[in-house]
Structures are given as structure tokens and as C-alpha cells.
């Protein structure tokens, strides 16, 4: 085997106990990360809230039974706010840090919830939902970045997958709260759940400043000492000399230095070279596919669907809404346990194929029910909604955000996630605004739009989605450049594990400027092989 294909052995990343809860540093870390994870709950609460409010008599009467385009914009305005947040969310995350950006987003959400609670007209209610979307969008950029960049490599896949599943935690709260407030014989039946929409953000505001900052953000802002301290505190219980932490720290430095010296500007970098274009293509697909899988029909318009199949009891509708979100929550949590066992790509494939069949049966049952009016078909549709959600929850809840973050290198991670969020919210806006119009105009025939997108989803996943399990973030980012580039990065990180080590004869920065890292960009040219050989000899002298 030639040098350029040699596998570079690396230290074990963090010699922690078998289970994370046996390790004091990881227990502290994941308890604190719950604060960032709660950002996803706000979005889930919003979707379930709007589903529930549309079944509440007092809300319908107060706002004079909104229908058609007015009903669509009431739901879709939240996505417009989220799209607006993309103008400055990535800039805030990269400038002031991840956790302070979350703080700002939570403040905006609380403002929106207060205005929504006090609304006296449809216009004020709509404006309030814009601010809720704006704040949620800001948090949705910073929170998954912080979670992914702080997690220990051994648990990163599961924890980042959990982030988006908390959407259903918020949805479950929203669903059952609106069910409970249905008993209130006044406008507080809808004002109270509107006020409680601020609860997750208030929880975050109380604790978010206790979170550590992202080590990768600190290294990128010339604060390596703080970055190493944080990595050691949470990944090796404070031992800065831990071999795994030293390697992880060196790998972060190597990747960020390489990106600094090879970037042409953050926006241009998104589309520079085939690997980055492929990353962005996958990010956009994740955003679109997550909303064009048919689940948006029940996420915001369950009451309308149930009305169409003859189930009009508001008590039944709100109870079913709460039960669906609860089942979704446990399914999403269940599948999170398998992202590192089964892998990302197989989960995406199984989900896509399963949804093609379940949604097809859903369409057939709806057509039969529309033609015959028999209640039995309506019950079959409800059952198929649960089966369809089962396949959707395999991956599109947990990995919709986690997978794009994994495949993006640090220098374009925030802006790449911004594009993924843009695609998500644009598709969601379409679904929120067009779904009620499509259901009224075309009924079950409108559903073929989503069936077509699920088929496209299955094709794209098969040909373009790569496997990422078992890799560090820096190694994943190099998979698009080929496995050789991953091995070269490992070699660089091992060689640079101790900055300024005299054994190598050069400092870390000199290595960067003299081609130690830049040669990776030209891989697999002969110069890269020479770098690996030089590093191997250095490691031998160090006794690594």
C-alpha cells in the first residue's frame, strides 16, 4: 500500500467511561446542553398550538373564522419571520458567539408571545407570530451549532439527533395545553396557550449564559487556551494532557487554520469547488424534503383534514392532535438511539421507501372516503397518518439539522446551516400557505404533489447522501474530498498535537504557512505523501 493511502492511527478520543452518565464532565455538559436543545421545542409548540387553536370555538369566533389565504398567512407568517432571521443569524453566531445569539433569539420570542397573547385583531396576531418566527430562527441557527461543536465525538451523533426531536416535546406540550384550555369558557382558552409559548424561552434565558462557548468558535477567534480548557473540562474531566483531548484540540486547530488560508470569503466559499457545492446541495435537500414529506398536512391542518373526512368534534380533534405529537416524540427519541448503530444513510433510505408506500395508501383511502363517505375509510386514514409518521421519524426529525451540520466544515457551517434553514422555512411557508387552498380545491388529488416529492427524495438519498458515523467533525468535512484527505488531516493533527514542539524543527504556524496544511488541499499530489512521511517520522521521534 502506498503512503498516500496509508491509514493514520490516532489516539482514542477521550478515555471516558462506557456510559456518558458515569462521567462527571459529560454529565455536566449534557445537562447544560439541554438549554440549547430546548430551542427546537419552541417551533414544535408553535405548530401544535396553531393546530389546536383552529379547533377552539373562542379563537375562531374572536378572529371571525379565518379561511383560505387568511388562514394560510396566519400559519405561514411564522416561517417568514424565520426566513428574515437568516439575514443576520449566521453573522451573530460567528461574531458574538453561539450562546449570546441564543440569548437574543429567546428575548425576541418572549416579545412575540406577549404581543400574541394581547392580540385584539388578526393583524396584531399575525405580527406577533412574525416575531416568534424571527426569534425561533435566530435560535435555530445558533443552538445546533453549539450542541454539535461541544459534544464529545462518541455521543455527538445521538445528542445532535435529539435536538430536532425536541420539536415534538414542544408540540406535545402545545397539543395537550390547548386540549386542557378548551374547557375555559372565555378568550383565555386561546390567550393562555399563547402566553405559555414563551415558557421554553424563559427557561433558556435563565440558564443560557451558564453554557460554555464552542471550542471551535474560540479557536477561530484566537482564544485557544479557553478552547482547550473547555474541551478538557467536559471531555476528560479537566485533564488538559489527556491524549484524546490533545488530538481533538490539534485537529480543530489544523482544520480551522487550513480553512482560514484557503477561504475566499464565506459566501463565495459555499459554492467554491465541487465538494462544497455537493454539501450545499445536500443541505438544501434536507430542508425541502423535511417539509415536503406529507407531514406538514397534519402538523398545521389536522383539524381541516379531519373535517374533510367527517370528524368534526373539537374535543376529539384536539385530543388526537396531542396523542399524535406524543407518539411522534417517543418514536423520534427511539430512532435517535440508532443513528450511530445503523448509520445515517440506511435510516434515510428506509424512511424514504417506507413513506412512498404509506402516503400512497393515505391518498387511496382519502379518495375512497371522499367518494363513499364511509367512516371506516376515515379511521384507516388516521391509522395511516401514524404509520407515515413512524417512517418520517426514522430520520427526518432527528437528522434534518444534525446531518447538514456534520457535513459542513467550520468556515461555512453557520452559513451552510443558514441555507438549510432557508430551504426548510421556504418549503414550510409554501406548505402552510398552500395546503389549506390545495385541500379545499383538490382534496386528495392535491396529495399527489407530496407523493412525487417523496419519490424524488428516495432517489436523491440513494445517489448523493454519504455515511458519516464514526467520524469527527473535521474528518467528516474531508469525506467530500476523499478518504485520503481524511487520513492526511489525521496525520497533520497528530504531527501538530503539541504546538511549537522543537522535535519537528518548526512551530505550528510555520508548518501551516510552509505548506504543512495547504498541501492537503492539493491532495493526492506527491507533496501530500511527503507531508505524511515527514509527520510519521516526527511522531516516531515523539514516541507516538
XYZ file of C-alpha atoms in Angstrom:
544
model
C 0.000 0.000 0.000
C 1.358 3.420 -0.916
C 1.906 6.155 1.663
C -0.844 8.258 0.223
C -3.374 5.526 1.066
C -1.884 4.615 4.460
C -4.233 4.703 7.407
C -3.122 7.053 10.159
C -3.672 5.713 13.662
C -4.976 8.241 16.142
C -5.339 8.394 19.918
C -8.584 7.250 21.496
C -10.771 10.326 21.707
C -11.432 10.850 25.383
C -10.884 7.821 27.603
C -14.264 8.175 29.267
C -16.427 5.511 30.881
C -18.601 3.229 28.776
C -21.751 5.235 29.570
C -21.752 9.026 29.458
C -23.660 9.339 32.757
C -20.770 7.592 34.539
C -18.522 10.520 33.616
C -18.818 13.734 35.672
C -17.651 16.020 32.857
C -20.126 14.632 30.350
C -22.980 14.722 32.875
C -22.383 18.442 33.386
C -22.050 19.048 29.658
C -25.242 17.315 28.567
C -27.265 18.821 31.407
C -26.195 22.283 30.212
C -26.843 21.394 26.575
C -30.497 20.786 27.444
C -30.748 24.572 27.498
C -29.748 24.806 23.820
C -31.789 21.721 22.892
C -34.953 23.468 24.117
C -34.761 25.865 21.132
C -36.370 23.201 18.990
C -39.288 22.868 21.416
C -40.451 26.408 20.638
C -41.003 25.556 16.972
C -42.877 22.386 17.885
C -45.102 24.220 20.335
C -45.986 26.744 17.630
C -47.142 24.138 15.116
C -49.245 22.245 17.658
C -50.615 25.496 19.097
C -51.931 26.625 15.717
C -53.412 23.178 15.107
C -55.182 23.370 18.445
C -56.345 26.982 18.155
C -58.124 26.206 14.910
C -60.294 23.755 16.862
C -61.113 26.282 19.622
C -64.514 27.953 19.280
C -63.476 31.111 21.145
C -60.435 31.652 18.875
C -62.500 31.065 15.739
C -65.217 33.469 16.875
C -62.790 36.154 18.080
C -60.954 36.268 14.742
C -64.126 35.728 12.672
C -63.398 32.249 11.319
C -60.285 32.793 9.165
C -60.323 30.691 5.996
C -58.415 30.266 2.749
C -55.496 32.644 2.205
C -56.069 34.424 5.533
C -55.820 31.125 7.364
C -52.733 30.279 5.327
C -50.908 33.531 6.131
C -51.703 33.183 9.850
C -49.690 29.958 9.848
C -47.114 30.894 7.205
C -46.069 34.231 8.737
C -44.025 32.335 11.316
C -41.907 30.921 8.505
C -41.476 34.396 7.003
C -40.070 35.552 10.342
C -37.724 32.571 10.387
C -36.537 33.394 6.854
C -35.926 37.028 7.908
C -33.739 35.786 10.782
C -31.352 34.236 8.266
C -30.161 37.705 7.238
C -28.271 38.162 10.492
C -28.491 34.882 12.460
C -25.270 33.421 10.976
C -23.471 36.765 11.371
C -24.411 36.944 15.059
C -23.353 33.316 15.623
C -19.938 33.861 14.059
C -19.399 37.318 15.604
C -20.665 37.348 19.202
C -20.697 33.591 19.742
C -23.265 30.829 19.798
C -24.682 31.219 23.316
C -25.183 35.007 23.181
C -27.021 34.587 19.881
C -29.384 32.116 21.587
C -29.985 34.713 24.325
C -31.018 37.344 21.758
C -33.334 34.901 19.958
C -35.093 33.960 23.192
C -35.719 37.636 24.013
C -37.405 38.132 20.625
C -39.596 35.034 21.152
C -40.782 36.307 24.543
C -41.692 39.644 22.950
C -43.703 37.875 20.240
C -45.518 35.630 22.729
C -46.528 38.654 24.828
C -47.922 40.503 21.803
C -49.716 37.367 20.573
C -51.391 36.922 23.959
C -52.610 40.535 23.964
C -53.775 40.488 20.310
C -57.076 42.200 19.509
C -57.051 41.821 15.707
C -55.861 39.301 13.123
C -53.196 41.822 12.025
C -51.672 42.055 15.535
C -51.825 38.270 15.973
C -50.083 37.851 12.612
C -47.365 40.398 13.500
C -46.733 38.644 16.811
C -46.244 35.336 15.020
C -43.699 37.019 12.753
C -41.586 37.930 15.802
C -41.931 34.415 17.208
C -40.631 33.084 13.890
C -37.819 35.651 13.900
C -36.620 34.671 17.367
C -37.041 30.955 16.691
C -34.992 31.300 13.508
C -32.134 33.012 15.360
C -32.091 30.248 17.982
C -32.350 27.565 15.289
C -29.085 28.780 13.762
C -27.020 29.078 16.944
C -28.334 26.187 19.052
C -27.466 23.192 16.831
C -24.060 24.744 16.081
C -23.260 24.991 19.788
C -24.554 21.496 20.521
C -22.595 19.871 17.696
C -19.360 21.727 18.460
C -19.453 20.966 22.202
C -20.445 17.292 22.133
C -17.932 14.548 22.776
C -17.293 12.686 19.473
C -18.643 9.446 20.959
C -22.081 10.918 21.687
C -22.273 13.677 19.078
C -24.496 11.748 16.671
C -27.109 10.873 19.294
C -27.154 14.254 21.049
C -27.404 16.345 17.885
C -30.151 14.000 16.685
C -32.035 14.601 19.944
C -32.015 18.363 19.258
C -34.617 18.301 16.496
C -36.710 15.615 18.202
C -37.468 18.182 20.918
C -39.725 19.729 18.287
C -42.189 17.035 19.313
C -41.672 17.775 23.007
C -42.860 21.324 22.342
C -45.605 20.017 20.049
C -46.818 17.646 22.762
C -46.967 20.490 25.294
C -48.821 22.707 22.827
C -51.270 19.979 21.879
C -52.270 18.991 25.401
C -52.289 22.563 26.716
C -54.780 23.615 24.025
C -56.821 20.489 24.816
C -56.925 21.498 28.505
C -57.774 25.140 27.820
C -60.696 24.061 25.642
C -62.603 23.903 28.950
C -62.051 27.613 29.711
C -65.272 29.491 28.805
C -63.571 32.709 27.668
C -60.915 34.135 25.356
C -58.298 32.833 27.788
C -58.888 29.451 26.174
C -56.558 30.707 23.419
C -54.701 33.526 25.209
C -53.261 31.222 27.893
C -51.622 28.742 25.490
C -50.344 31.752 23.502
C -48.714 33.124 26.658
C -47.201 29.754 27.565
C -45.419 29.711 24.212
C -42.745 31.821 25.934
C -42.088 29.138 28.604
C -39.222 27.289 26.820
C -37.509 30.605 26.030
C -37.852 31.858 29.610
C -36.213 28.616 30.788
C -33.374 29.219 28.328
C -32.909 32.866 29.337
C -32.396 31.806 32.955
C -29.622 29.331 32.142
C -28.121 30.008 28.697
C -25.263 32.184 29.957
C -24.044 29.246 32.066
C -23.278 27.314 28.861
C -19.658 27.017 27.709
C -18.849 28.596 24.345
C -17.986 26.491 21.299
C -14.285 25.463 21.328
C -14.216 25.796 17.538
C -15.561 29.363 17.767
C -12.935 30.179 20.408
C -10.086 28.783 18.274
C -11.364 30.731 15.265
C -11.324 33.921 17.414
C -7.766 33.394 18.690
C -8.708 32.066 22.118
C -7.119 28.595 22.017
C -6.380 28.459 25.740
C -10.081 28.792 26.633
C -10.971 26.246 23.952
C -8.548 23.674 25.373
C -9.805 24.327 28.909
C -13.424 23.690 27.841
C -12.538 20.533 25.907
C -10.582 19.188 28.866
C -13.239 20.134 31.455
C -16.052 18.329 29.688
C -14.311 15.640 27.598
C -11.634 14.456 30.069
C -12.715 15.785 33.476
C -10.251 18.673 33.439
C -7.163 16.781 32.253
C -5.630 19.037 29.574
C -2.868 16.475 28.936
C -5.317 13.743 28.006
C -4.092 12.209 24.730
C -7.557 12.207 23.140
C -8.293 15.823 24.084
C -4.888 16.927 22.777
C -5.588 15.236 19.462
C -9.115 16.664 19.254
C -7.775 20.138 20.017
C -4.991 19.825 17.447
C -7.402 18.546 14.808
C -9.682 21.560 15.368
C -6.711 23.914 15.032
C -5.455 22.172 11.903
C -8.855 22.294 10.197
C -9.572 25.938 11.084
C -6.101 27.113 10.042
C -6.464 25.288 6.760
C -9.867 26.868 6.170
C -8.544 30.353 7.004
C -5.716 30.073 4.497
C -7.849 28.585 1.749
C -11.118 30.516 2.088
C -12.002 33.194 -0.449
C -14.836 34.724 1.589
C -17.583 32.929 3.482
C -20.328 33.357 0.903
C -18.167 32.530 -2.104
C -16.763 29.566 -0.198
C -20.215 27.968 -0.087
C -20.069 27.292 -3.828
C -16.303 27.058 -4.314
C -15.325 23.644 -5.615
C -17.366 20.507 -6.244
C -17.180 19.233 -2.601
C -18.740 22.410 -1.185
C -21.397 22.526 -3.888
C -22.317 18.945 -3.027
C -22.546 19.843 0.665
C -24.878 22.758 -0.071
C -26.990 20.608 -2.394
C -27.486 18.084 0.421
C -28.301 20.869 2.911
C -30.960 22.289 0.594
C -32.396 18.816 0.011
C -32.643 18.187 3.759
C -34.573 21.423 4.201
C -37.010 20.754 1.347
C -37.523 17.033 1.939
C -38.268 17.517 5.644
C -41.272 19.708 4.764
C -42.374 18.019 1.522
C -42.858 14.563 3.022
C -46.564 14.989 3.691
C -46.284 15.508 7.452
C -46.868 19.270 7.123
C -50.505 18.430 6.312
C -51.149 17.166 9.839
C -48.663 19.467 11.578
C -50.727 22.590 10.869
C -54.013 21.468 9.295
C -55.060 18.324 11.127
C -58.413 19.897 12.034
C -59.076 20.693 8.375
C -58.184 17.148 7.297
C -60.419 15.662 9.996
C -63.276 17.951 8.976
C -62.856 16.666 5.421
C -63.297 13.029 6.486
C -66.309 13.765 8.680
C -64.657 14.010 12.133
C -65.716 17.448 13.392
C -65.834 17.095 17.207
C -63.332 19.675 18.612
C -62.693 17.511 21.696
C -61.722 14.560 19.506
C -59.606 16.762 17.203
C -57.569 18.375 19.990
C -57.149 15.060 21.817
C -55.947 13.353 18.625
C -53.550 16.251 17.965
C -51.996 15.774 21.410
C -51.799 11.993 21.015
C -50.120 12.204 17.587
C -47.421 14.556 18.896
C -46.800 12.324 21.937
C -46.347 9.223 19.767
C -44.097 11.192 17.420
C -41.928 12.276 20.362
C -41.281 8.723 21.562
C -40.701 7.442 18.019
C -38.173 10.190 17.312
C -36.346 9.521 20.588
C -36.324 5.791 19.820
C -34.705 6.255 16.407
C -32.096 8.615 17.889
C -30.607 5.601 19.622
C -29.779 4.030 16.254
C -28.109 6.862 14.332
C -24.681 5.542 15.371
C -25.614 1.852 15.221
C -27.461 1.682 11.890
C -25.923 4.799 10.375
C -27.376 7.914 8.750
C -27.639 6.721 5.158
C -29.595 3.473 5.859
C -32.084 5.397 8.019
C -32.648 7.964 5.262
C -33.197 5.165 2.733
C -35.620 3.142 4.887
C -37.612 6.268 5.730
C -37.957 7.384 2.118
C -39.066 3.988 0.830
C -41.489 3.477 3.716
C -43.135 6.873 3.194
C -43.703 6.214 -0.517
C -45.984 3.300 0.403
C -47.698 4.806 3.472
C -48.531 8.076 1.750
C -49.755 6.242 -1.337
C -52.196 4.250 0.839
C -53.191 7.501 2.588
C -54.123 9.002 -0.805
C -56.093 5.907 -1.838
C -58.085 5.831 1.409
C -58.843 9.554 1.166
C -60.117 9.110 -2.399
C -62.351 6.204 -1.308
C -63.680 8.135 1.698
C -64.421 11.197 -0.413
C -66.354 9.106 -2.919
C -68.294 6.950 -0.445
C -68.396 8.976 2.776
C -67.894 5.781 4.818
C -66.476 6.309 8.316
C -64.303 3.191 8.080
C -62.082 4.836 5.463
C -61.654 7.834 7.763
C -60.397 5.536 10.528
C -57.996 3.991 8.039
C -56.658 7.455 7.161
C -55.983 8.185 10.846
C -54.123 4.874 11.166
C -52.082 5.659 8.049
C -51.106 9.056 9.495
C -49.456 7.196 12.389
C -47.689 4.719 10.068
C -46.462 7.544 7.841
C -45.122 9.484 10.825
C -43.317 6.327 12.007
C -41.176 6.265 8.863
C -40.736 10.049 8.841
C -39.452 9.957 12.419
C -36.732 7.474 11.492
C -34.541 10.321 10.322
C -36.268 13.493 9.133
C -36.945 14.700 12.658
C -33.585 13.831 14.206
C -31.178 14.202 11.275
C -32.751 17.077 9.352
C -30.438 19.511 11.178
C -27.811 17.151 12.620
C -26.740 15.696 9.259
C -26.127 19.041 7.461
C -24.122 20.338 10.432
C -21.969 17.210 10.363
C -21.036 17.518 6.703
C -20.215 21.254 6.796
C -16.662 22.395 7.681
C -16.336 25.105 10.337
C -15.701 28.026 7.969
C -19.064 27.575 6.198
C -21.008 25.788 8.957
C -23.105 28.780 10.073
C -23.847 29.991 6.530
C -24.451 26.460 5.284
C -26.940 25.875 8.095
C -28.498 29.207 7.149
C -29.167 27.894 3.634
C -30.604 24.685 5.080
C -32.892 26.765 7.323
C -33.837 28.948 4.354
C -34.860 25.885 2.338
C -36.758 24.471 5.335
C -38.685 27.658 6.023
C -39.362 28.401 2.353
C -40.814 24.920 1.907
C -42.701 25.291 5.194
C -44.098 28.659 4.099
C -45.322 27.044 0.897
C -46.879 24.181 2.826
C -48.509 26.433 5.420
C -49.940 28.831 2.864
C -50.844 26.461 0.022
C -52.063 23.410 1.975
C -55.457 24.870 3.001
C -56.021 26.100 -0.559
C -55.000 22.748 -2.031
C -57.156 20.758 0.397
C -60.196 22.907 -0.414
C -59.659 22.903 -4.168
C -58.266 19.473 -4.926
C -58.834 17.393 -1.801
C -56.988 14.048 -2.155
C -55.700 14.907 -5.652
C -53.558 17.648 -4.104
C -51.719 14.975 -2.082
C -50.020 13.652 -5.233
C -47.763 16.714 -5.045
C -46.208 15.313 -1.867
C -46.086 11.745 -3.168
C -43.979 12.977 -6.085
C -41.572 14.737 -3.751
C -41.162 11.629 -1.589
C -40.149 9.647 -4.699
C -37.610 12.364 -5.603
C -36.373 12.210 -2.009
C -35.694 8.457 -2.238
C -33.695 8.897 -5.475
C -31.551 11.765 -4.141
C -30.822 9.976 -0.852
C -29.676 6.848 -2.692
C -27.280 8.631 -5.043
C -25.956 11.567 -3.005
C -26.199 11.066 0.780
C -22.966 9.728 2.319
C -22.379 7.861 5.585
C -20.814 9.885 8.432
C -20.975 7.672 11.515
C -17.760 7.068 13.438
C -16.004 10.257 12.271
C -15.055 13.513 13.985
C -16.484 16.729 12.532
C -13.173 17.558 10.896
C -12.900 14.086 9.336
C -16.496 14.216 8.063
C -15.832 17.536 6.349
C -13.000 15.875 4.434
C -15.057 12.871 3.279
C -16.211 15.013 0.368
C -12.586 15.417 -0.662
C -11.966 11.667 -0.452
C -10.777 9.244 2.244
C -7.167 10.168 1.504
C -7.846 13.705 2.694
C -9.241 12.333 5.962
C -6.072 10.356 6.577
C -3.958 13.393 5.727
C -5.857 15.503 8.254
C -5.282 12.877 10.934
C -1.594 12.912 10.127
C -1.493 16.700 10.411
C -3.336 16.674 13.733
C -1.027 14.049 15.236
C 2.044 15.928 13.997
C 0.746 19.202 15.445
C -0.561 17.821 18.681
C 1.905 19.890 20.659
C 2.218 23.406 19.240
C 5.745 24.620 18.757
C 7.272 21.239 19.600
C 11.001 21.544 18.871
C 11.210 17.958 17.678
C 9.662 18.952 14.383
C 12.016 21.873 13.968
C 9.163 24.284 13.174
C 6.299 25.914 15.018
C 2.647 25.135 14.301
C 2.140 28.394 12.378
C 5.306 27.839 10.359
C 4.036 24.397 9.378
C 0.812 25.980 8.138
C 2.476 28.684 6.117
C 5.170 26.379 4.713
C 2.614 24.014 3.261
C 2.048 21.562 6.093
C -1.705 22.044 5.820
C -2.124 23.707 2.475
C -0.759 20.623 0.764
C -3.839 18.740 1.934
C -5.880 20.942 -0.366
C -3.874 19.609 -3.291
C -4.205 16.015 -2.200
C -3.473 13.452 -3.613
C -0.414 15.088 -5.214
C 3.011 13.709 -4.282
C 3.630 16.599 -1.899
C 0.896 15.309 0.374
C 2.576 11.972 0.621
C 5.777 13.731 1.613
C 3.913 15.573 4.354
C 2.590 12.319 5.733
C 6.056 10.753 5.685
C 7.513 13.806 7.461
C 4.778 13.665 10.103
C 5.269 9.935 10.574
C 8.955 10.465 11.313
C 8.129 13.285 13.738
C 5.625 11.066 15.549
C 8.209 8.301 15.789
C 10.694 10.715 17.394
C 8.000 11.797 19.865
C 7.210 8.192 20.665
C 3.620 8.483 19.401
